[in-house]
PDB file of C-alpha atoms in Angstrom:
ATOM      1  CA  MET U   1      15.264  12.505 -13.183  1.00  0.00           C
ATOM      2  CA  ARG U   2      19.359  11.989 -12.296  1.00  0.00           C
ATOM      3  CA  HIS U   3      20.347   9.158 -10.729  1.00  0.00           C
ATOM      4  CA  HIS U   4      22.586   8.943  -7.676  1.00  0.00           C
ATOM      5  CA  PRO U   5      23.749   5.022  -6.117  1.00  0.00           C
ATOM      6  CA  THR U   6      22.438   5.563  -2.940  1.00  0.00           C
ATOM      7  CA  LEU U   7      21.189   2.450  -2.968  1.00  0.00           C
ATOM      8  CA  GLN U   8      24.061   0.957  -5.698  1.00  0.00           C
ATOM      9  CA  GLY U   9      23.553  -3.031  -5.259  1.00  0.00           C
ATOM     10  CA  ILE U  10      20.448  -3.070  -2.177  1.00  0.00           C
ATOM     11  CA  ARG U  11      17.271  -5.234  -3.906  1.00  0.00           C
ATOM     12  CA  VAL U  12      13.988  -4.308  -3.549  1.00  0.00           C
ATOM     13  CA  LEU U  13      11.113  -5.945  -4.704  1.00  0.00           C
ATOM     14  CA  SER U  14       7.116  -4.730  -4.859  1.00  0.00           C
ATOM     15  CA  LEU U  15       3.563  -6.123  -4.409  1.00  0.00           C
ATOM     16  CA  ALA U  16       2.532  -3.073  -4.485  1.00  0.00           C
ATOM     17  CA  LEU U  17       0.002  -1.541  -7.474  1.00  0.00           C
ATOM     18  CA  ASN U  18      -1.540   1.456  -7.798  1.00  0.00           C
ATOM     19  CA  LEU U  19       0.576   4.695  -7.722  1.00  0.00           C
ATOM     20  CA  PRO U  20       2.591   5.063  -4.235  1.00  0.00           C
ATOM     21  CA  GLY U  21       4.013   1.942  -4.482  1.00  0.00           C
ATOM     22  CA  PRO U  22       5.724   1.646  -7.963  1.00  0.00           C
ATOM     23  CA  ALA U  23       6.086   5.818  -7.481  1.00  0.00           C
ATOM     24  CA  ALA U  24       7.751   4.617  -4.650  1.00  0.00           C
ATOM     25  CA  LEU U  25       9.775   1.603  -6.350  1.00  0.00           C
ATOM     26  CA  LEU U  26      10.680   3.752  -9.409  1.00  0.00           C
ATOM     27  CA  ARG U  27      12.011   6.417  -6.590  1.00  0.00           C
ATOM     28  CA  CYS U  28      14.535   3.709  -5.113  1.00  0.00           C
ATOM     29  CA  HIS U  29      14.927   2.833  -8.383  1.00  0.00           C
ATOM     30  CA  GLN U  30      16.444   5.968  -9.205  1.00  0.00           C
ATOM     31  CA  MET U  31      18.421   5.874  -6.042  1.00  0.00           C
ATOM     32  CA  GLY U  32      20.219   2.835  -7.561  1.00  0.00           C
ATOM     33  CA  ALA U  33      18.821   0.199  -6.746  1.00  0.00           C
ATOM     34  CA  ILE U  34      18.090  -3.042  -8.219  1.00  0.00           C
ATOM     35  CA  CYS U  35      14.017  -3.332  -8.611  1.00  0.00           C
ATOM     36  CA  THR U  36      11.793  -6.137  -9.013  1.00  0.00           C
ATOM     37  CA  LYS U  37       7.489  -5.860  -8.967  1.00  0.00           C
ATOM     38  CA  LEU U  38       5.513  -9.171  -9.010  1.00  0.00           C
ATOM     39  CA  GLU U  39       1.809  -8.464 -10.534  1.00  0.00           C
ATOM     40  CA  PRO U  40      -1.191 -10.520 -10.517  1.00  0.00           C
ATOM     41  CA  PRO U  41      -1.561 -12.625 -14.280  1.00  0.00           C
ATOM     42  CA  PRO U  42      -2.858 -10.003 -16.304  1.00  0.00           C
ATOM     43  CA  PRO U  43      -6.546 -10.394 -17.265  1.00  0.00           C
ATOM     44  CA  GLU U  44      -6.387 -11.468 -21.100  1.00  0.00           C
ATOM     45  CA  GLY U  45      -6.255  -9.062 -23.494  1.00  0.00           C
ATOM     46  CA  SER U  46      -3.741  -6.819 -21.541  1.00  0.00           C
ATOM     47  CA  SER U  47      -0.588  -6.456 -20.739  1.00  0.00           C
ATOM     48  CA  SER U  48      -0.602  -5.774 -16.973  1.00  0.00           C
ATOM     49  CA  ALA U  49      -3.448  -6.574 -13.665  1.00  0.00           C
ATOM     50  CA  ASP U  50      -2.364  -2.882 -12.582  1.00  0.00           C
ATOM     51  CA  PRO U  51      -4.568  -1.037 -12.356  1.00  0.00           C
ATOM     52  CA  MET U  52      -2.135   1.976 -13.681  1.00  0.00           C
ATOM     53  CA  ALA U  53      -2.036   0.630 -16.992  1.00  0.00           C
ATOM     54  CA  GLN U  54      -5.660   1.314 -17.510  1.00  0.00           C
ATOM     55  CA  TYR U  55      -5.783   4.371 -15.999  1.00  0.00           C
ATOM     56  CA  SER U  56      -2.562   5.939 -17.939  1.00  0.00           C
ATOM     57  CA  PRO U  57      -0.537   3.611 -19.480  1.00  0.00           C
ATOM     58  CA  ALA U  58       1.910   6.060 -20.281  1.00  0.00           C
ATOM     59  CA  ALA U  59       2.085   6.489 -16.809  1.00  0.00           C
ATOM     60  CA  TYR U  60       2.922   2.648 -16.063  1.00  0.00           C
ATOM     61  CA  ARG U  61       5.442   2.915 -18.687  1.00  0.00           C
ATOM     62  CA  GLU U  62       7.878   5.943 -16.712  1.00  0.00           C
ATOM     63  CA  LEU U  63       6.756   3.828 -13.551  1.00  0.00           C
ATOM     64  CA  HIS U  64       7.883   0.577 -14.506  1.00  0.00           C
ATOM     65  CA  GLN U  65      11.790   2.274 -16.110  1.00  0.00           C
ATOM     66  CA  GLY U  66      14.367   0.107 -15.203  1.00  0.00           C
ATOM     67  CA  VAL U  67      11.997  -2.108 -13.011  1.00  0.00           C
ATOM     68  CA  ARG U  68      11.700  -6.342 -14.061  1.00  0.00           C
ATOM     69  CA  VAL U  69       8.449  -6.976 -13.651  1.00  0.00           C
ATOM     70  CA  LEU U  70       7.070 -10.928 -12.934  1.00  0.00           C
ATOM     71  CA  HIS U  71       3.808 -12.026 -13.061  1.00  0.00           C
ATOM     72  CA  ALA U  72       2.590 -14.521 -10.133  1.00  0.00           C
ATOM     73  CA  ASN U  73      -0.408 -16.034  -8.761  1.00  0.00           C
ATOM     74  CA  LEU U  74       0.482 -15.778  -5.192  1.00  0.00           C
ATOM     75  CA  LYS U  75      -2.788 -17.611  -3.991  1.00  0.00           C
ATOM     76  CA  THR U  76      -1.218 -20.752  -6.018  1.00  0.00           C
ATOM     77  CA  GLU U  77       1.692 -22.715  -4.935  1.00  0.00           C
ATOM     78  CA  GLU U  78       3.830 -21.668  -7.742  1.00  0.00           C
ATOM     79  CA  GLY U  79       2.267 -18.429  -6.974  1.00  0.00           C
ATOM     80  CA  GLN U  80       4.200 -18.470  -3.581  1.00  0.00           C
ATOM     81  CA  LEU U  81       7.597 -20.973  -4.711  1.00  0.00           C
ATOM     82  CA  LEU U  82       8.452 -17.890  -6.918  1.00  0.00           C
ATOM     83  CA  LEU U  83       7.870 -15.195  -4.019  1.00  0.00           C
ATOM     84  CA  GLN U  84      10.206 -17.511  -2.127  1.00  0.00           C
ATOM     85  CA  GLN U  85      12.543 -17.616  -4.659  1.00  0.00           C
ATOM     86  CA  GLU U  86      12.747 -13.496  -4.524  1.00  0.00           C
ATOM     87  CA  LEU U  87      12.563 -12.619  -1.185  1.00  0.00           C
ATOM     88  CA  LEU U  88      15.767 -14.905  -0.538  1.00  0.00           C
ATOM     89  CA  VAL U  89      17.436 -12.263  -2.842  1.00  0.00           C
ATOM     90  CA  THR U  90      15.368  -9.325  -1.405  1.00  0.00           C
ATOM     91  CA  ASP U  91      16.613  -6.563   1.063  1.00  0.00           C
ATOM     92  CA  VAL U  92      13.323  -4.154   0.919  1.00  0.00           C
ATOM     93  CA  LEU U  93       9.557  -5.363   0.242  1.00  0.00           C
ATOM     94  CA  ILE U  94       7.595  -2.963  -0.212  1.00  0.00           C
ATOM     95  CA  THR U  95       3.689  -4.198   0.276  1.00  0.00           C
ATOM     96  CA  SER U  96       0.204  -2.205   0.142  1.00  0.00           C
ATOM     97  CA  PHE U  97      -2.192  -4.169   0.934  1.00  0.00           C
ATOM     98  CA  ARG U  98      -4.771  -4.185   3.889  1.00  0.00           C
ATOM     99  CA  PRO U  99      -3.688  -6.490   7.049  1.00  0.00           C
ATOM    100  CA  GLY U 100      -5.275  -9.131   6.591  1.00  0.00           C
ATOM    101  CA  ALA U 101      -4.583  -9.456   3.435  1.00  0.00           C
ATOM    102  CA  LEU U 102      -1.066  -9.710   3.691  1.00  0.00           C
ATOM    103  CA  VAL U 103      -2.061 -12.546   6.386  1.00  0.00           C
ATOM    104  CA  LYS U 104      -3.922 -14.378   3.311  1.00  0.00           C
ATOM    105  CA  LEU U 105      -1.464 -14.062   0.788  1.00  0.00           C
ATOM    106  CA  GLY U 106       1.668 -15.007   3.724  1.00  0.00           C
ATOM    107  CA  VAL U 107       3.277 -11.932   3.681  1.00  0.00           C
ATOM    108  CA  ASP U 108       2.937 -10.766   7.611  1.00  0.00           C
ATOM    109  CA  TRP U 109       5.697  -9.773   8.680  1.00  0.00           C
ATOM    110  CA  GLU U 110       6.181 -11.904  11.661  1.00  0.00           C
ATOM    111  CA  HIS U 111       6.147 -15.034   9.256  1.00  0.00           C
ATOM    112  CA  LEU U 112       8.848 -13.370   6.817  1.00  0.00           C
ATOM    113  CA  HIS U 113      11.166 -12.256   9.462  1.00  0.00           C
ATOM    114  CA  ALA U 114      11.394 -15.690  10.905  1.00  0.00           C
ATOM    115  CA  ARG U 115      12.164 -17.430   7.693  1.00  0.00           C
ATOM    116  CA  TYR U 116      13.949 -14.696   6.006  1.00  0.00           C
ATOM    117  CA  PRO U 117      15.302 -12.155   9.240  1.00  0.00           C
ATOM    118  CA  GLN U 118      17.733  -9.710   7.790  1.00  0.00           C
ATOM    119  CA  LEU U 119      14.887  -8.895   5.165  1.00  0.00           C
ATOM    120  CA  CYS U 120      12.946  -5.469   5.588  1.00  0.00           C
ATOM    121  CA  MET U 121       9.237  -4.028   5.070  1.00  0.00           C
ATOM    122  CA  VAL U 122       7.814  -1.036   3.828  1.00  0.00           C
ATOM    123  CA  ARG U 123       4.256  -1.701   4.207  1.00  0.00           C
ATOM    124  CA  ILE U 124       1.951   1.027   2.605  1.00  0.00           C
ATOM    125  CA  GLN U 125      -1.486   1.247   3.953  1.00  0.00           C
ATOM    126  CA  GLY U 126      -4.035   3.521   3.350  1.00  0.00           C
ATOM    127  CA  ASP U 127      -4.095   4.912   7.341  1.00  0.00           C
ATOM    128  CA  LEU U 128      -1.982   4.064  10.330  1.00  0.00           C
ATOM    129  CA  ASP U 129      -4.924   4.124  12.485  1.00  0.00           C
ATOM    130  CA  ALA U 130      -5.476   0.925  14.146  1.00  0.00           C
ATOM    131  CA  GLU U 131      -9.677   1.653  14.241  1.00  0.00           C
ATOM    132  CA  ALA U 132      -9.579   3.405   9.979  1.00  0.00           C
ATOM    133  CA  ALA U 133      -6.639   0.883   8.983  1.00  0.00           C
ATOM    134  CA  GLY U 134      -8.968  -1.876   7.310  1.00  0.00           C
ATOM    135  CA  GLN U 135     -11.554   1.220   5.435  1.00  0.00           C
ATOM    136  CA  PRO U 136     -11.538   1.446   1.971  1.00  0.00           C
ATOM    137  CA  GLY U 137      -9.712   4.525   1.003  1.00  0.00           C
ATOM    138  CA  HIS U 138      -8.039   6.231  -2.360  1.00  0.00           C
ATOM    139  CA  ASP U 139      -5.709   9.272  -2.761  1.00  0.00           C
ATOM    140  CA  LEU U 140      -9.465  11.855  -2.979  1.00  0.00           C
ATOM    141  CA  THR U 141     -10.611  10.560  -0.084  1.00  0.00           C
ATOM    142  CA  TYR U 142      -7.355  10.648   2.089  1.00  0.00           C
ATOM    143  CA  GLN U 143      -7.375  14.296   0.610  1.00  0.00           C
ATOM    144  CA  ALA U 144     -10.680  15.527   2.063  1.00  0.00           C
ATOM    145  CA  GLU U 145     -10.562  14.327   5.165  1.00  0.00           C
ATOM    146  CA  ALA U 146      -6.867  16.517   5.499  1.00  0.00           C
ATOM    147  CA  GLY U 147      -8.742  19.468   4.266  1.00  0.00           C
ATOM    148  CA  LEU U 148      -7.274  18.836   0.870  1.00  0.00           C
ATOM    149  CA  VAL U 149     -10.072  19.121  -1.363  1.00  0.00           C
ATOM    150  CA  SER U 150     -12.373  22.250  -2.424  1.00  0.00           C
ATOM    151  CA  PRO U 151     -16.631  21.386  -2.265  1.00  0.00           C
ATOM    152  CA  GLY U 152     -16.761  20.890  -5.856  1.00  0.00           C
ATOM    153  CA  HIS U 153     -13.708  20.480  -7.027  1.00  0.00           C
ATOM    154  CA  MET U 154     -11.142  17.933  -7.869  1.00  0.00           C
ATOM    155  CA  PRO U 155      -7.444  18.041  -6.471  1.00  0.00           C
ATOM    156  CA  SER U 156      -5.073  19.173  -8.824  1.00  0.00           C
ATOM    157  CA  SER U 157      -2.359  16.360  -8.179  1.00  0.00           C
ATOM    158  CA  LEU U 158      -2.441  12.883  -6.768  1.00  0.00           C
ATOM    159  CA  HIS U 159      -0.898  14.457  -3.401  1.00  0.00           C
ATOM    160  CA  ALA U 160      -1.333  11.957  -0.545  1.00  0.00           C
ATOM    161  CA  ASP U 161      -0.218   8.409  -3.533  1.00  0.00           C
ATOM    162  CA  MET U 162       2.672  11.270  -4.327  1.00  0.00           C
ATOM    163  CA  ALA U 163       3.655  12.272  -0.769  1.00  0.00           C
ATOM    164  CA  GLY U 164       3.129   8.324   0.358  1.00  0.00           C
ATOM    165  CA  ALA U 165       5.420   7.168  -2.470  1.00  0.00           C
ATOM    166  CA  LEU U 166       8.046   9.919  -1.005  1.00  0.00           C
ATOM    167  CA  SER U 167       7.359   8.274   2.300  1.00  0.00           C
ATOM    168  CA  ALA U 168       7.842   5.082   1.837  1.00  0.00           C
ATOM    169  CA  ALA U 169      11.208   5.656  -0.111  1.00  0.00           C
ATOM    170  CA  GLU U 170      12.090   7.562   3.064  1.00  0.00           C
ATOM    171  CA  ALA U 171      11.239   4.793   5.325  1.00  0.00           C
ATOM    172  CA  LEU U 172      12.829   2.011   2.894  1.00  0.00           C
ATOM    173  CA  LEU U 173      16.152   4.260   3.529  1.00  0.00           C
ATOM    174  CA  GLN U 174      15.380   4.003   7.694  1.00  0.00           C
ATOM    175  CA  ALA U 175      15.063   0.637   7.866  1.00  0.00           C
ATOM    176  CA  LEU U 176      18.136   0.043   5.690  1.00  0.00           C
ATOM    177  CA  LEU U 177      20.222   2.120   8.319  1.00  0.00           C
ATOM    178  CA  GLU U 178      18.327   0.254  11.360  1.00  0.00           C
ATOM    179  CA  ARG U 179      19.747  -2.667   9.719  1.00  0.00           C
ATOM    180  CA  GLU U 180      22.576  -1.923   8.699  1.00  0.00           C
ATOM    181  CA  ARG U 181      23.188  -0.996  13.122  1.00  0.00           C
ATOM    182  CA  SER U 182      21.064  -4.021  14.714  1.00  0.00           C
ATOM    183  CA  GLY U 183      22.367  -6.867  11.256  1.00  0.00           C
ATOM    184  CA  ALA U 184      18.170  -7.543  11.683  1.00  0.00           C
ATOM    185  CA  GLY U 185      15.633  -6.627   8.931  1.00  0.00           C
ATOM    186  CA  VAL U 186      13.092  -4.654  10.524  1.00  0.00           C
ATOM    187  CA  VAL U 187       8.929  -3.045   9.248  1.00  0.00           C
ATOM    188  CA  ARG U 188       7.541   0.577   8.539  1.00  0.00           C
ATOM    189  CA  ASP U 189       4.694   1.306   7.911  1.00  0.00           C
ATOM    190  CA  VAL U 190       3.578   4.050   6.005  1.00  0.00           C
ATOM    191  CA  GLY U 191      -0.417   5.654   5.591  1.00  0.00           C
ATOM    192  CA  LEU U 192      -1.336   7.774   3.109  1.00  0.00           C
ATOM    193  CA  ALA U 193      -3.747   9.497   5.421  1.00  0.00           C
ATOM    194  CA  GLN U 194      -0.903  10.640   7.574  1.00  0.00           C
ATOM    195  CA  ALA U 195       0.777  11.981   4.531  1.00  0.00           C
ATOM    196  CA  ALA U 196      -2.355  13.563   2.982  1.00  0.00           C
ATOM    197  CA  HIS U 197      -1.767  15.654   6.695  1.00  0.00           C
ATOM    198  CA  TRP U 198       1.567  15.946   6.348  1.00  0.00           C
ATOM    199  CA  LEU U 199       1.164  17.946   3.606  1.00  0.00           C
ATOM    200  CA  ALA U 200      -1.933  20.006   4.297  1.00  0.00           C
ATOM    201  CA  GLN U 201      -0.017  21.132   7.130  1.00  0.00           C
ATOM    202  CA  PRO U 202       0.347  24.486   5.727  1.00  0.00           C
ATOM    203  CA  LEU U 203      -3.176  25.188   5.706  1.00  0.00           C
ATOM    204  CA  HIS U 204      -4.194  23.985   8.903  1.00  0.00           C
ATOM    205  CA  TRP U 205      -1.400  26.548  10.195  1.00  0.00           C
ATOM    206  CA  GLY U 206      -3.542  29.106   8.240  1.00  0.00           C
ATOM    207  CA  LEU U 207      -0.115  29.447   5.957  1.00  0.00           C
ATOM    208  CA  THR U 208      -2.447  29.337   2.678  1.00  0.00           C
ATOM    209  CA  THR U 209      -6.061  30.295   4.001  1.00  0.00           C
ATOM    210  CA  PRO U 210      -6.868  33.460   2.093  1.00  0.00           C
ATOM    211  CA  ASN U 211      -6.056  35.516   4.811  1.00  0.00           C
ATOM    212  CA  GLY U 212      -2.633  33.746   4.850  1.00  0.00           C
ATOM    213  CA  ASP U 213       0.546  35.365   3.014  1.00  0.00           C
ATOM    214  CA  VAL U 214       0.279  32.822   0.732  1.00  0.00           C
ATOM    215  CA  GLY U 215      -2.915  32.440   0.383  1.00  0.00           C
ATOM    216  CA  GLY U 216      -3.141  35.597  -1.094  1.00  0.00           C
ATOM    217  CA  ALA U 217      -3.099  38.029   1.943  1.00  0.00           C
ATOM    218  CA  HIS U 218       0.507  39.086   0.480  1.00  0.00           C
ATOM    219  CA  ALA U 219       0.021  41.385  -3.021  1.00  0.00           C
ATOM    220  CA  GLY U 220       3.668  39.765  -4.037  1.00  0.00           C
ATOM    221  CA  TYR U 221       2.275  35.349  -3.052  1.00  0.00           C
ATOM    222  CA  ARG U 222      -0.780  35.422  -5.805  1.00  0.00           C
ATOM    223  CA  VAL U 223      -2.395  34.309  -8.799  1.00  0.00           C
ATOM    224  CA  TYR U 224      -2.575  37.547 -11.112  1.00  0.00           C
ATOM    225  CA  ALA U 225      -4.549  38.701 -14.298  1.00  0.00           C
ATOM    226  CA  THR U 226      -3.241  39.519 -16.662  1.00  0.00           C
ATOM    227  CA  ALA U 227      -3.455  41.223 -20.559  1.00  0.00           C
ATOM    228  CA  ASP U 228      -3.278  38.034 -22.079  1.00  0.00           C
ATOM    229  CA  GLY U 229      -4.167  35.116 -19.352  1.00  0.00           C
ATOM    230  CA  HIS U 230      -2.424  34.466 -15.881  1.00  0.00           C
ATOM    231  CA  VAL U 231       0.743  35.146 -13.828  1.00  0.00           C
ATOM    232  CA  ALA U 232       1.947  33.545 -10.732  1.00  0.00           C
ATOM    233  CA  VAL U 233       3.751  35.791  -8.676  1.00  0.00           C
ATOM    234  CA  ALA U 234       6.357  34.502  -5.588  1.00  0.00           C
ATOM    235  CA  ALA U 235       7.555  37.707  -4.873  1.00  0.00           C
ATOM    236  CA  LEU U 236       7.469  37.183  -1.444  1.00  0.00           C
ATOM    237  CA  GLU U 237      10.806  38.568   0.418  1.00  0.00           C
ATOM    238  CA  PRO U 238      11.585  41.781   1.290  1.00  0.00           C
ATOM    239  CA  HIS U 239      13.898  42.586  -1.882  1.00  0.00           C
ATOM    240  CA  PHE U 240      11.983  41.060  -4.393  1.00  0.00           C
ATOM    241  CA  ALA U 241       8.064  42.926  -3.396  1.00  0.00           C
ATOM    242  CA  ARG U 242      10.571  46.077  -3.233  1.00  0.00           C
ATOM    243  CA  GLN U 243      11.608  44.844  -7.085  1.00  0.00           C
ATOM    244  CA  LEU U 244       7.940  44.326  -7.927  1.00  0.00           C
ATOM    245  CA  CYS U 245       6.682  47.091  -6.515  1.00  0.00           C
ATOM    246  CA  ALA U 246       9.224  49.167  -8.902  1.00  0.00           C
ATOM    247  CA  LEU U 247       7.634  47.954 -12.063  1.00  0.00           C
ATOM    248  CA  ALA U 248       4.504  48.433 -11.363  1.00  0.00           C
ATOM    249  CA  GLY U 249       5.083  51.815 -10.335  1.00  0.00           C
ATOM    250  CA  VAL U 250       3.766  51.095  -6.764  1.00  0.00           C
ATOM    251  CA  GLU U 251       5.373  53.154  -3.908  1.00  0.00           C
ATOM    252  CA  CYS U 252       5.929  50.468  -1.113  1.00  0.00           C
ATOM    253  CA  ASP U 253       8.593  49.514   0.910  1.00  0.00           C
ATOM    254  CA  GLY U 254       8.713  45.764   0.259  1.00  0.00           C
ATOM    255  CA  SER U 255       7.361  44.972   4.217  1.00  0.00           C
ATOM    256  CA  VAL U 256       4.513  42.125   4.742  1.00  0.00           C
ATOM    257  CA  GLN U 257       2.445  44.558   6.554  1.00  0.00           C
ATOM    258  CA  ALA U 258       2.462  47.368   3.515  1.00  0.00           C
ATOM    259  CA  MET U 259       2.489  43.992   0.703  1.00  0.00           C
ATOM    260  CA  ARG U 260      -1.041  43.076   2.493  1.00  0.00           C
ATOM    261  CA  THR U 261      -3.370  46.399   2.085  1.00  0.00           C
ATOM    262  CA  ARG U 262      -5.120  46.580  -0.344  1.00  0.00           C
ATOM    263  CA  GLU U 263      -4.272  49.397  -2.444  1.00  0.00           C
ATOM    264  CA  VAL U 264      -0.849  48.116  -3.278  1.00  0.00           C
ATOM    265  CA  HIS U 265      -3.153  44.425  -4.126  1.00  0.00           C
ATOM    266  CA  ASP U 266      -5.190  46.721  -6.702  1.00  0.00           C
ATOM    267  CA  GLN U 267      -1.959  48.629  -7.902  1.00  0.00           C
ATOM    268  CA  ILE U 268       0.053  45.403  -8.685  1.00  0.00           C
ATOM    269  CA  ALA U 269      -3.542  43.824 -10.007  1.00  0.00           C
ATOM    270  CA  ARG U 270      -3.945  46.735 -12.097  1.00  0.00           C
ATOM    271  CA  PHE U 271      -0.329  46.932 -14.165  1.00  0.00           C
ATOM    272  CA  LEU U 272      -0.395  43.028 -14.634  1.00  0.00           C
ATOM    273  CA  GLN U 273      -3.839  43.266 -15.560  1.00  0.00           C
ATOM    274  CA  THR U 274      -2.192  45.766 -18.702  1.00  0.00           C
ATOM    275  CA  THR U 275       0.855  43.388 -19.631  1.00  0.00           C
ATOM    276  CA  ALA U 276       1.178  40.795 -21.896  1.00  0.00           C
ATOM    277  CA  GLY U 277       2.812  37.590 -20.043  1.00  0.00           C
ATOM    278  CA  THR U 278       5.499  37.481 -23.332  1.00  0.00           C
ATOM    279  CA  ASP U 279       6.075  40.606 -21.983  1.00  0.00           C
ATOM    280  CA  LEU U 280       5.982  39.581 -18.330  1.00  0.00           C
ATOM    281  CA  GLU U 281       8.448  36.879 -18.878  1.00  0.00           C
ATOM    282  CA  ARG U 282      11.131  39.277 -20.096  1.00  0.00           C
ATOM    283  CA  LEU U 283      10.453  41.443 -16.983  1.00  0.00           C
ATOM    284  CA  SER U 284      10.559  39.017 -14.217  1.00  0.00           C
ATOM    285  CA  VAL U 285      15.215  38.240 -15.639  1.00  0.00           C
ATOM    286  CA  GLU U 286      15.347  42.070 -16.218  1.00  0.00           C
ATOM    287  CA  LYS U 287      14.505  43.151 -12.944  1.00  0.00           C
ATOM    288  CA  ASP U 288      14.870  39.670 -11.041  1.00  0.00           C
ATOM    289  CA  ILE U 289      11.344  38.899  -9.632  1.00  0.00           C
ATOM    290  CA  PRO U 290       9.719  34.950  -9.388  1.00  0.00           C
ATOM    291  CA  LEU U 291       7.033  34.682 -11.395  1.00  0.00           C
ATOM    292  CA  HIS U 292       6.349  32.294 -13.948  1.00  0.00           C
ATOM    293  CA  VAL U 293       3.483  32.529 -16.418  1.00  0.00           C
ATOM    294  CA  LEU U 294       0.605  30.278 -16.589  1.00  0.00           C
ATOM    295  CA  ALA U 295      -0.924  28.447 -19.667  1.00  0.00           C
ATOM    296  CA  ASP U 296      -3.870  28.268 -21.122  1.00  0.00           C
ATOM    297  CA  ARG U 297      -5.434  24.616 -20.519  1.00  0.00           C
ATOM    298  CA  ASN U 298      -8.020  25.677 -22.651  1.00  0.00           C
ATOM    299  CA  LYS U 299      -6.098  26.356 -25.875  1.00  0.00           C
TER     300      LYS U 299
END
């Protein structure tokens, strides 16, 4: 990803493990911030105490490119001393502890704001709802609660975590803007449950349900079988839909109403079932039709 100097000179310190915090820190680095992460001491035989280093070493390496990583036990006097030294030169602190743990580690907002009045803080939490804030959860449970998990199927990505990381980066920018106006540090909270619900809005609006036009009801916006695999077609606008229909030999004006009919669905499906993916890629360029041939993950 291309780097931008938006946060040049801004120092960000993160205590957040797993995925949302490191992903948010990577976004800050990509915006030019000077990024440091303070991790617990790694267990014997490991280079990091962050679970992500165990789940996917490659992901951990990518998430921490350009990030200065330190190790300290915040439950010890030495660890607290290192934290305090870092906070003296920090603009924004990112955490992902539950509220009770923040207090135990001495990094609750009230304590920090009194000692470092210009420090901003972004707290990544599971759920911003007061009753649910102390309950355990992870990306899968937040997605399930938001309606993004189908029974019997795992999600294709960690949507709540990654959306939470983007929300945290946005909250960091908001906090810095407000500090610029007021001269004092501010705190912003980000909930992974709320991030999942934000991503689920199109589903709840009915856009992506089977009866929705971007859920399969529109013949120009579907995943179809081809002669040798599958293709994702996104010919939603009338001019794209008309070009798709012309390619398939279908008489259609490309209107939403026409593209919803079973006849148009079936005729486009029959054409694509007899066409190879390489031919569709060529025709996509020649006829200006938005589509993408799907790779067979089983090969």
